[in-house]
Amino acid sequence: MSSAALPRPSAARELLDLLASMRFAITLLTVICIASVIGTVVNQGEAMGGYIDKFGPFWAELFGRLNLFTVYSAPWFLAILAFLVVSTSLCIIRNTPKILADLRSYKEGVREQSLQAHHHKAIGEFPSNPQMALAEIGKVLTALGWKARVQQREHGIMIAARRGAANKIGYLAAHSAIVLILLGGVMDGNAMVKLAMWAQGKQLYKGSGFVADIRPEHRLSTANPSFRGNLSVAEHQRAGLAVLSLPSGVVLQDLPFEIELKKFSVDYYPTGMPKSFASDIVIHDGGTRREATVKVNEPVIHDGVAIYQSSFEDGGSKLQLKAMPLAGGEPFKLEGRVGGRQAFGDQTLELSGLRVINVENLANDGREGATDVRRVDLGESLGKHLGSGAKGSAEKSLHNIGPSFSYLLRDAAGQAREFNNYMLPVELDGQKVFLAGVRDTQADNFRYLRMPADENGQLAGWLHLRQALADPALRDAAAQAYAAAATPPAQPQMKAQLQATAQRALSLFSGAAAKAGDEVRGGLPALSQFIEREVPEAQRQRVSEVLLRILNGSLFELNQLARQHAGLAPVGADAAIQAFMTQAVLALSDSLYYPTPVLLQLENFEQVQASVFQVARAPGQKLVYLGALLLIVGVFAMLYIKERRLWVWIAPGADPASSQLRMAMSCTRESPDNATLFAQLEQAVIPAAAPKDRS
């Protein structure tokens, strides 16, 4: 029959052959490896703004559409896993009967003439009749670890032996391990959570706010077979609702029990970094009560749910705040708890965190005087305000700089800006400053306003100066005082010009001359802009130095007036006040770009700790462990165990008291040790005389 007449396989058969082929499985494994590399190199699950900053708008949007920022839960990744499971399972189903049949078969029915075709072969004589030779050779093979089967034939006896059958078992174990590990990973992944949401008719919650405000349609029942989420419990409180984070939102998971946090304890290194932490908990399950301690890497298992110590956070500490208007007005008190919110003018104040210990690198970067306002070239463009609170340094000097608190101010449209203020002054470049940080999104770094501490270590001195800068009458009085002090006695006619210049400098610096919508609202950028517009380029350096000197002197007089109005004694022009004024000028300039007119300062607090637990019901974990064990066994068996088969044909010799032997050996993988092993077998099986022929 010609090949053209052979029936063509059906499409289903061709598809089945493709899925069960080794090439298809290897291709899928390659794609999964590439995806895993992407998932390792590209940080997963971050805010979109961070990806835009890193890759740009076009590539960030493209990568987002391809789910490269959530690789392990992407539909295409799960589809590849499913195909790999199917492909590997089909390989196992297709090859298992053959392997089992091969394990039962010793191939004792081979023809004696075919032994001559093997690479390892020998012919010799045995000084006994065939039956006695069979007994002797059987003992030798058994002692050497070979399992044999005998077939009696008309013209002789065929011994078929084998060793290393576990090599075949290794194939099944390794392939089964892949299936088990993939199934276990899928069972403990987001796919099962999404399946449970579909089965229970639940929806993702994509908003923000407090857990207590989330409605029941976003909560999964305790019957959910697989989940992994976080649970935050404050000291002396109890909770039983975990948060499961998915790529596009969250869903809540009801636990079959509640966890009460009796005490949270944490140890610190001398630098202030956390060394170890643990939680003493009580598990309330119906009418039963179980006490336990959860430590890092020492989970507690209850009712099939593992409770891990993940981290810790604030549990609702009580904060006492002081609100200080920057442009004028009396300070006022505020109280609240972390996690709470309250009206704050036309915005909403959300207290988001308290950190009692803050370890920062305060190493000197060798730039003393770099913050001196007199060294600023006003001809250069100042593109960023509110600089970083810590400067880079090759050396590290870690110090605990005290408590800080964070909060958000949310407008009526729901847009929020985050703030982070330190309670105590921090010494930077020899000057103690209060740090007030702000950032527009969580993907940004905090930019810090550095306000110098006064002689009492308080913020009041700088705040009086800042409020005085916003008062036109005090600015005019400061300009007049500066002109009176700076006018040479021999040139009284210069007083009016100096006073006018000082008034102009203070007006520009305070932002009084700025118009609504101007990007430059005052400070040093306003003076820089003025010089670029009004002064010829050849004279800008000289005018900049003169204008800065007048500004510094006017601000010094303004500080004296501010202290007088506050009932404080005037200060002299010593090194301490000069350092204060140097930093104060920079802080005044930056404060004009501070995005809120009121500064909040932490005065006192009552800390409440909270422990963050990771709770997981992971039925696939046992499958993964079993798969890992099988994978180790399978790889070891396939790499280090070789299947070898040996045939010995015993035929009557020319002498009735002798036998003629023909030996042959085959192996799944050829290697130099096969020849050595066969030589040892030959010497053990044919000891009476030298082999007649090995070719």
Coordinates of N, CA, C and O in Angstrom, one line a residue, residues 158-318:
M158 N 18.5 -19.3 28.5 CA 18.7 -17.8 28.4 C 18.5 -17.2 29.8 O 17.4 -17.3 30.4
I159 N 19.5 -16.5 30.3 CA 19.4 -15.8 31.6 C 19.2 -14.3 31.2 O 20.1 -13.7 30.5
A160 N 18.1 -13.7 31.6 CA 17.9 -12.2 31.4 C 17.9 -11.5 32.7 O 17.1 -11.9 33.6
A161 N 18.9 -10.6 32.9 CA 19.0 -9.9 34.2 C 18.9 -8.4 34.0 O 19.2 -7.9 32.9
R162 N 18.6 -7.7 35.1 CA 18.5 -6.3 35.0 C 18.9 -5.7 36.3 O 18.8 -6.3 37.4
R163 N 19.4 -4.4 36.2 CA 19.7 -3.7 37.4 C 19.5 -2.2 37.2 O 19.7 -1.7 36.1
G164 N 19.0 -1.4 38.2 CA 18.7 0.0 38.0 C 17.4 0.3 37.4 O 17.2 1.3 36.7
A165 N 16.4 -0.5 37.8 CA 15.0 -0.3 37.3 C 14.4 1.0 37.8 O 13.5 1.6 37.2
A166 N 15.0 1.5 38.9 CA 14.5 2.8 39.5 C 14.7 4.0 38.5 O 14.0 5.0 38.7
N167 N 15.5 3.8 37.5 CA 15.7 4.9 36.5 C 14.3 5.2 35.9 O 14.0 6.4 35.7
K168 N 13.5 4.2 35.6 CA 12.2 4.4 35.0 C 11.3 5.1 36.0 O 10.5 5.9 35.6
I169 N 11.4 4.6 37.2 CA 10.5 5.2 38.3 C 10.9 6.7 38.4 O 10.0 7.6 38.7
G170 N 12.1 7.1 38.2 CA 12.6 8.5 38.3 C 11.9 9.3 37.2 O 11.5 10.5 37.5
Y171 N 11.7 8.8 36.0 CA 10.9 9.5 35.0 C 9.5 9.8 35.5 O 9.1 11.0 35.3
L172 N 8.8 8.8 36.0 CA 7.4 9.1 36.4 C 7.4 10.0 37.6 O 6.5 10.9 37.7
A173 N 8.4 9.9 38.5 CA 8.4 10.7 39.7 C 8.7 12.2 39.3 O 8.0 13.1 39.9
A174 N 9.6 12.4 38.4 CA 9.9 13.8 38.1 C 8.8 14.5 37.3 O 8.4 15.6 37.6
H175 N 8.1 13.8 36.4 CA 7.0 14.4 35.7 C 5.8 14.5 36.6 O 5.1 15.5 36.5
S176 N 5.6 13.6 37.5 CA 4.5 13.7 38.5 C 4.7 14.9 39.4 O 3.8 15.6 39.8
A177 N 6.0 15.1 39.7 CA 6.3 16.3 40.6 C 6.0 17.6 40.0 O 5.5 18.5 40.6
I178 N 6.2 17.7 38.7 CA 5.9 19.0 38.0 C 4.4 19.2 38.1 O 3.9 20.3 38.3
V179 N 3.6 18.2 37.8 CA 2.1 18.3 37.9 C 1.7 18.7 39.3 O 0.9 19.6 39.5
L180 N 2.2 18.0 40.3 CA 1.8 18.3 41.7 C 2.2 19.7 42.1 O 1.4 20.4 42.8
I181 N 3.4 20.2 41.8 CA 3.9 21.5 42.1 C 3.0 22.6 41.5 O 2.6 23.6 42.1
L182 N 2.7 22.4 40.2 CA 1.9 23.4 39.5 C 0.5 23.4 40.1 O -0.1 24.5 40.3
L183 N -0.1 22.2 40.3 CA -1.5 22.2 40.9 C -1.5 22.8 42.3 O -2.4 23.6 42.6
G184 N -0.4 22.5 43.1 CA -0.4 23.1 44.4 C -0.2 24.6 44.3 O -0.9 25.3 45.1
G185 N 0.6 25.1 43.4 CA 0.7 26.6 43.3 C -0.6 27.2 42.8 O -1.0 28.3 43.3
V186 N -1.3 26.6 41.9 CA -2.6 27.2 41.5 C -3.6 27.1 42.6 O -4.4 28.1 42.8
M187 N -3.6 26.0 43.4 CA -4.6 25.9 44.4 C -4.4 27.0 45.5 O -5.3 27.4 46.2
D188 N -3.1 27.4 45.7 CA -2.9 28.4 46.8 C -2.7 29.8 46.2 O -2.3 30.7 46.9
G189 N -3.0 30.0 44.9 CA -2.9 31.3 44.3 C -4.2 32.0 44.2 O -5.2 31.6 44.8
N190 N -4.1 33.1 43.5 CA -5.3 34.0 43.3 C -6.4 33.3 42.5 O -7.5 33.8 42.6
A191 N -6.0 32.3 41.7 CA -7.0 31.7 40.9 C -8.2 31.1 41.7 O -9.3 31.2 41.4
M192 N -7.8 30.4 42.8 CA -8.8 29.8 43.7 C -9.6 30.9 44.4 O -10.8 30.7 44.6
V193 N -9.0 32.0 44.7 CA -9.8 33.1 45.4 C -10.8 33.7 44.4 O -12.0 33.9 44.7
K194 N -10.4 33.9 43.1 CA -11.3 34.3 42.1 C -12.4 33.3 41.8 O -13.6 33.7 41.6
L195 N -12.1 32.0 41.9 CA -13.1 31.0 41.7 C -14.1 31.1 42.9 O -15.3 30.9 42.6
A196 N -13.6 31.2 44.1 CA -14.5 31.3 45.2 C -15.4 32.6 45.1 O -16.6 32.6 45.5
M197 N -14.8 33.7 44.6 CA -15.6 34.9 44.5 C -16.7 34.7 43.5 O -17.9 35.1 43.7
W198 N -16.4 34.0 42.4 CA -17.4 33.7 41.4 C -18.5 32.8 41.9 O -19.7 33.0 41.7
A199 N -18.1 31.7 42.7 CA -19.1 30.8 43.2 C -20.0 31.4 44.3 O -21.1 31.1 44.4
Q200 N -19.4 32.4 45.1 CA -20.2 33.0 46.1 C -20.8 34.4 45.7 O -21.5 35.0 46.5
G201 N -20.6 34.8 44.4 CA -21.2 36.0 43.9 C -20.6 37.2 44.6 O -21.3 38.2 44.8
K202 N -19.3 37.2 44.9 CA -18.6 38.4 45.5 C -17.9 39.2 44.5 O -17.6 38.8 43.3
Q203 N -17.6 40.5 44.9 CA -16.9 41.4 44.0 C -15.7 42.0 44.6 O -15.6 42.1 45.8
L204 N -14.8 42.4 43.8 CA -13.6 43.1 44.3 C -13.9 44.5 44.8 O -14.8 45.2 44.3
Y205 N -13.2 44.9 45.8 CA -13.4 46.3 46.4 C -12.2 47.1 45.9 O -11.0 46.8 46.2
K206 N -12.4 48.1 45.1 CA -11.4 48.9 44.5 C -11.2 50.3 45.1 O -10.4 51.1 44.6
G207 N -12.0 50.6 46.1 CA -11.9 51.9 46.7 C -10.8 51.9 47.8 O -10.0 51.1 47.9
S208 N -10.9 53.0 48.7 CA -10.1 53.1 49.8 C -10.9 53.4 51.1 O -12.1 53.7 50.9
G209 N -10.3 53.3 52.2 CA -11.0 53.6 53.4 C -10.7 52.5 54.5 O -9.7 51.9 54.4
F210 N -11.7 52.4 55.4 CA -11.5 51.4 56.5 C -12.2 50.1 56.2 O -13.2 50.1 55.5
V211 N -11.6 49.1 56.8 CA -12.2 47.7 56.6 C -13.6 47.6 57.1 O -14.5 47.0 56.4
A212 N -13.9 48.3 58.2 CA -15.3 48.3 58.7 C -16.3 48.8 57.8 O -17.5 48.5 57.9
D213 N -15.9 49.7 56.8 CA -16.8 50.3 55.9 C -17.1 49.5 54.7 O -18.0 49.9 53.8
I214 N -16.4 48.4 54.5 CA -16.6 47.6 53.2 C -17.8 46.7 53.4 O -18.0 46.0 54.4
R215 N -18.6 46.7 52.4 CA -19.9 46.0 52.4 C -19.8 44.5 52.3 O -18.8 44.0 51.8
P216 N -20.9 43.7 52.6 CA -20.8 42.3 52.6 C -20.5 41.7 51.3 O -20.0 40.5 51.2
E217 N -20.9 42.3 50.2 CA -20.6 41.7 48.8 C -19.2 41.6 48.5 O -18.8 41.1 47.5
H218 N -18.3 42.2 49.4 CA -16.8 42.1 49.2 C -16.2 41.2 50.2 O -15.0 41.2 50.3
R219 N -17.0 40.3 50.9 CA -16.5 39.4 51.9 C -16.7 38.0 51.6 O -17.9 37.6 51.3
L220 N -15.7 37.2 51.6 CA -15.8 35.7 51.4 C -16.1 35.0 52.6 O -15.7 35.4 53.7
S221 N -16.8 33.9 52.5 CA -17.2 33.1 53.7 C -16.1 32.3 54.2 O -15.0 32.1 53.5
T222 N -16.3 31.7 55.4 CA -15.2 30.8 55.9 C -15.1 29.5 55.2 O -14.1 28.8 55.4
A223 N -16.0 29.2 54.3 CA -15.9 28.0 53.5 C -14.9 28.1 52.3 O -14.6 27.1 51.7
N224 N -14.3 29.2 52.1 CA -13.3 29.4 51.1 C -12.1 28.4 51.3 O -11.5 28.5 52.4
P225 N -11.8 27.5 50.4 CA -10.8 26.5 50.7 C -9.4 26.9 50.6 O -8.5 26.3 51.2
S226 N -9.1 28.1 50.0 CA -7.7 28.5 49.9 C -7.7 30.0 49.9 O -8.4 30.7 49.2
F227 N -6.8 30.6 50.7 CA -6.6 32.0 50.8 C -5.3 32.3 51.5 O -4.7 31.5 52.2
R228 N -4.8 33.5 51.3 CA -3.6 34.1 51.9 C -3.8 35.6 52.0 O -3.9 36.3 51.0
G229 N -3.9 36.1 53.3 CA -4.1 37.5 53.4 C -3.5 38.0 54.7 O -2.8 37.3 55.4
N230 N -3.7 39.3 55.0 CA -3.1 40.0 56.1 C -4.2 40.4 57.1 O -5.3 40.8 56.7
L231 N -3.9 40.3 58.4 CA -4.8 40.6 59.5 C -4.1 41.5 60.5 O -3.0 41.1 61.0
S232 N -4.5 42.7 60.7 CA -3.9 43.6 61.7 C -4.8 43.6 62.9 O -6.0 43.9 62.9
V233 N -4.1 43.4 64.1 CA -4.8 43.3 65.4 C -4.1 44.2 66.3 O -2.8 44.1 66.5
A234 N -4.8 45.2 66.9 CA -4.2 46.1 67.9 C -4.1 45.4 69.3 O -4.9 44.4 69.5
E235 N -3.2 45.9 70.1 CA -3.1 45.3 71.5 C -4.4 45.4 72.2 O -5.1 46.4 72.2
H236 N -4.8 44.3 72.9 CA -6.0 44.2 73.7 C -7.3 44.3 72.8 O -8.4 44.5 73.3
Q237 N -7.1 44.0 71.5 CA -8.3 44.0 70.6 C -8.3 42.6 70.0 O -7.3 41.8 70.0
R238 N -9.4 42.3 69.3 CA -9.5 41.0 68.6 C -10.1 41.3 67.2 O -10.9 42.2 67.0
A239 N -9.8 40.4 66.3 CA -10.2 40.6 64.9 C -10.3 39.2 64.2 O -9.5 38.3 64.6
G240 N -11.1 39.1 63.2 CA -11.3 37.8 62.5 C -11.6 38.1 61.0 O -12.3 37.3 60.4
L241 N -11.1 39.2 60.5 CA -11.3 39.5 59.1 C -10.0 39.9 58.4 O -9.4 40.8 58.8
A242 N -9.6 39.0 57.5 CA -8.3 39.2 56.8 C -8.6 40.0 55.4 O -9.7 39.9 54.8
V243 N -7.6 40.6 55.0 CA -7.6 41.4 53.7 C -6.8 40.6 52.7 O -5.6 40.4 52.9
L244 N -7.4 40.2 51.6 CA -6.8 39.5 50.5 C -6.5 40.5 49.4 O -7.4 41.1 48.8
S245 N -5.3 40.7 49.0 CA -4.9 41.7 48.0 C -4.8 41.0 46.6 O -4.1 40.0 46.5
L246 N -5.5 41.5 45.7 CA -5.5 41.1 44.3 C -5.0 42.2 43.4 O -5.0 43.4 43.9
P247 N -4.6 41.9 42.2 CA -3.9 43.0 41.4 C -4.8 44.2 41.2 O -4.2 45.3 41.2
S248 N -6.1 44.1 41.1 CA -6.9 45.3 40.8 C -7.8 45.6 42.0 O -8.7 46.5 41.8
G249 N -7.6 45.1 43.2 CA -8.4 45.5 44.3 C -8.2 44.5 45.5 O -7.2 43.8 45.5
V250 N -9.1 44.6 46.4 CA -9.0 43.7 47.6 C -10.4 43.0 47.8 O -11.4 43.5 47.3
V251 N -10.3 41.9 48.6 CA -11.5 41.2 49.0 C -11.3 40.8 50.4 O -10.1 40.5 50.8
L252 N -12.3 40.8 51.3 CA -12.1 40.4 52.7 C -12.5 38.9 52.9 O -13.3 38.4 52.2
Q253 N -11.8 38.3 53.8 CA -12.0 36.9 54.1 C -12.3 36.7 55.6 O -11.6 37.1 56.5
D254 N -13.5 36.2 55.8 CA -13.9 35.9 57.2 C -13.2 34.6 57.7 O -13.2 33.6 57.0
L255 N -12.6 34.7 58.9 CA -11.9 33.6 59.4 C -12.8 32.8 60.3 O -13.8 33.3 60.9
P256 N -12.6 31.5 60.5 CA -13.4 30.6 61.4 C -13.2 30.9 62.8 O -13.7 30.2 63.7
F257 N -12.3 31.9 63.2 CA -12.0 32.2 64.6 C -11.6 33.6 64.6 O -11.4 34.3 63.6
E258 N -11.4 34.1 65.8 CA -10.9 35.5 66.0 C -9.6 35.4 66.8 O -9.3 34.6 67.6
I259 N -8.7 36.4 66.5 CA -7.4 36.5 67.1 C -7.4 37.7 68.0 O -7.7 38.8 67.6
E260 N -7.0 37.5 69.3 CA -6.9 38.6 70.2 C -5.4 38.8 70.5 O -4.7 37.8 70.8
L261 N -4.9 40.0 70.4 CA -3.5 40.3 70.7 C -3.4 40.8 72.2 O -3.8 41.9 72.5
K262 N -2.8 39.9 73.0 CA -2.5 40.3 74.4 C -1.4 41.2 74.5 O -1.5 42.2 75.2
K263 N -0.3 40.9 73.9 CA 0.9 41.7 74.0 C 1.8 41.6 72.8 O 2.0 40.4 72.3
F264 N 2.3 42.7 72.3 CA 3.3 42.6 71.2 C 4.7 43.1 71.8 O 4.7 44.1 72.5
S265 N 5.7 42.3 71.5 CA 7.0 42.7 72.0 C 8.0 42.7 70.9 O 7.9 41.9 69.9
V266 N 8.9 43.7 71.0 CA 9.9 43.8 69.9 C 11.3 44.2 70.5 O 11.3 45.0 71.5
D267 N 12.3 43.6 70.0 CA 13.7 44.0 70.5 C 14.4 44.7 69.3 O 14.2 44.4 68.1
Y268 N 15.3 45.6 69.7 CA 16.0 46.4 68.7 C 17.5 46.3 68.8 O 18.0 46.0 69.9
Y269 N 18.1 46.5 67.7 CA 19.6 46.6 67.7 C 20.0 48.0 68.3 O 19.1 48.8 68.4
P270 N 21.3 48.1 68.6 CA 21.7 49.4 69.1 C 21.4 50.6 68.2 O 21.2 51.7 68.6
T271 N 21.3 50.3 66.9 CA 21.0 51.4 65.9 C 19.6 51.7 65.9 O 19.2 52.7 65.2
G272 N 18.7 50.9 66.5 CA 17.3 51.2 66.5 C 16.5 50.3 65.5 O 15.3 50.4 65.5
M273 N 17.2 49.5 64.8 CA 16.6 48.7 63.8 C 15.9 47.5 64.5 O 16.5 47.0 65.5
P274 N 14.8 47.0 64.1 CA 14.1 45.9 64.8 C 15.0 44.6 64.7 O 15.5 44.3 63.6
K275 N 15.2 43.9 65.8 CA 15.9 42.7 65.9 C 15.1 41.5 65.8 O 15.3 40.6 65.1
S276 N 14.0 41.5 66.6 CA 13.1 40.4 66.6 C 11.8 40.9 67.2 O 11.8 41.8 68.0
F277 N 10.7 40.3 66.8 CA 9.4 40.6 67.4 C 8.5 39.4 67.4 O 8.6 38.5 66.6
A278 N 7.5 39.4 68.4 CA 6.6 38.3 68.6 C 5.3 38.8 69.2 O 5.3 39.9 69.7
S279 N 4.3 38.0 69.0 CA 3.0 38.3 69.5 C 2.4 37.2 70.4 O 2.4 36.1 70.0
D280 N 2.0 37.6 71.6 CA 1.2 36.7 72.5 C -0.3 36.9 72.1 O -0.8 38.0 72.3
I281 N -0.9 35.8 71.7 CA -2.2 35.9 71.2 C -3.1 34.9 71.9 O -2.7 34.0 72.5
V282 N -4.4 35.2 71.8 CA -5.5 34.2 72.2 C -6.4 34.0 71.0 O -6.9 34.9 70.4
I283 N -6.6 32.7 70.7 CA -7.5 32.4 69.6 C -8.8 32.0 70.1 O -8.9 31.0 70.9
H284 N -9.8 32.7 69.7 CA -11.2 32.5 70.2 C -12.0 31.7 69.1 O -12.2 32.3 68.0
D285 N -12.3 30.5 69.3 CA -12.9 29.6 68.3 C -14.2 29.1 68.9 O -14.2 28.1 69.6
G286 N -15.3 29.8 68.7 CA -16.5 29.4 69.3 C -16.4 29.5 70.8 O -16.2 30.6 71.4
G287 N -16.6 28.5 71.6 CA -16.5 28.5 73.0 C -15.1 28.1 73.5 O -14.9 28.1 74.7
T288 N -14.2 27.8 72.6 CA -12.9 27.4 73.1 C -11.9 28.6 73.0 O -12.1 29.6 72.3
R289 N -10.9 28.5 73.8 CA -9.9 29.6 74.0 C -8.5 29.0 74.0 O -8.2 28.2 74.8
R290 N -7.6 29.4 73.1 CA -6.3 28.9 73.0 C -5.3 30.0 73.0 O -5.4 30.9 72.2
E291 N -4.3 29.9 73.9 CA -3.2 30.9 74.0 C -2.0 30.3 73.2 O -1.7 29.2 73.3
A292 N -1.3 31.3 72.6 CA -0.1 30.9 71.8 C 0.7 32.1 71.6 O 0.3 33.2 71.8
T293 N 1.9 31.8 71.1 CA 2.9 32.9 70.8 C 3.3 32.7 69.3 O 3.8 31.6 69.0
V294 N 3.2 33.8 68.6 CA 3.6 33.7 67.2 C 4.9 34.5 67.0 O 4.9 35.7 67.4
K295 N 5.9 33.9 66.5 CA 7.2 34.5 66.2 C 7.5 34.4 64.7 O 6.8 33.7 64.0
V296 N 8.4 35.2 64.3 CA 8.9 35.2 62.9 C 9.4 33.8 62.6 O 10.3 33.3 63.4
N297 N 8.9 33.2 61.5 CA 9.3 31.8 61.1 C 8.9 30.7 62.1 O 9.3 29.6 61.9
E298 N 8.0 31.1 63.0 CA 7.4 30.1 63.9 C 5.9 30.3 63.9 O 5.3 30.9 64.9
P299 N 5.2 29.8 62.9 CA 3.7 30.1 62.8 C 3.0 29.2 63.8 O 3.5 28.2 64.3
V300 N 1.7 29.6 64.0 CA 0.8 28.8 64.8 C -0.3 28.3 63.8 O -0.8 29.0 63.0
I301 N -0.6 27.0 63.9 CA -1.6 26.4 63.0 C -2.8 26.1 63.8 O -2.8 25.5 64.9
H302 N -4.0 26.6 63.4 CA -5.3 26.4 64.0 C -6.3 26.2 63.0 O -6.6 27.0 62.1
D303 N -7.0 25.0 63.1 CA -8.1 24.7 62.3 C -7.7 24.8 60.8 O -8.5 25.2 59.9
G304 N -6.5 24.3 60.5 CA -6.0 24.3 59.1 C -5.6 25.6 58.6 O -5.2 25.7 57.4
V305 N -5.6 26.7 59.4 CA -5.1 28.0 59.0 C -3.8 28.3 59.7 O -3.7 28.2 60.9
A306 N -2.8 28.7 58.9 CA -1.5 29.0 59.5 C -1.5 30.5 59.8 O -1.9 31.3 59.0
I307 N -1.0 30.9 61.0 CA -0.9 32.3 61.4 C 0.6 32.6 61.5 O 1.3 32.1 62.3
Y308 N 1.0 33.5 60.6 CA 2.4 33.9 60.6 C 2.6 35.3 61.1 O 1.7 36.2 61.0
Q309 N 3.7 35.5 61.8 CA 4.1 36.9 62.2 C 4.7 37.6 61.0 O 5.8 37.3 60.6
S310 N 4.0 38.6 60.5 CA 4.4 39.2 59.3 C 5.2 40.5 59.6 O 6.3 40.7 59.2
S311 N 4.6 41.4 60.3 CA 5.2 42.7 60.6 C 4.4 43.3 61.8 O 3.6 42.7 62.4
F312 N 4.7 44.6 62.0 CA 3.9 45.3 63.0 C 3.7 46.7 62.6 O 4.4 47.3 61.7
E313 N 2.7 47.4 63.2 CA 2.3 48.7 62.8 C 1.6 49.4 64.0 O 1.5 48.8 65.0
D314 N 1.2 50.6 63.7 CA 0.4 51.3 64.8 C -1.0 50.8 64.9 O -1.6 50.5 63.9
G315 N -1.4 50.7 66.1 CA -2.8 50.1 66.3 C -3.8 51.1 66.8 O -4.8 50.7 67.4
G316 N -3.6 52.4 66.5 CA -4.6 53.4 66.9 C -4.0 54.3 68.0 O -4.8 54.6 69.0
S317 N -2.8 54.7 67.9 CA -2.2 55.5 69.0 C -2.9 56.9 69.0 O -3.3 57.4 68.0
K318 N -2.9 57.4 70.3 CA -3.6 58.7 70.5 C -2.5 59.8 70.3 O -1.5 59.8 70.9

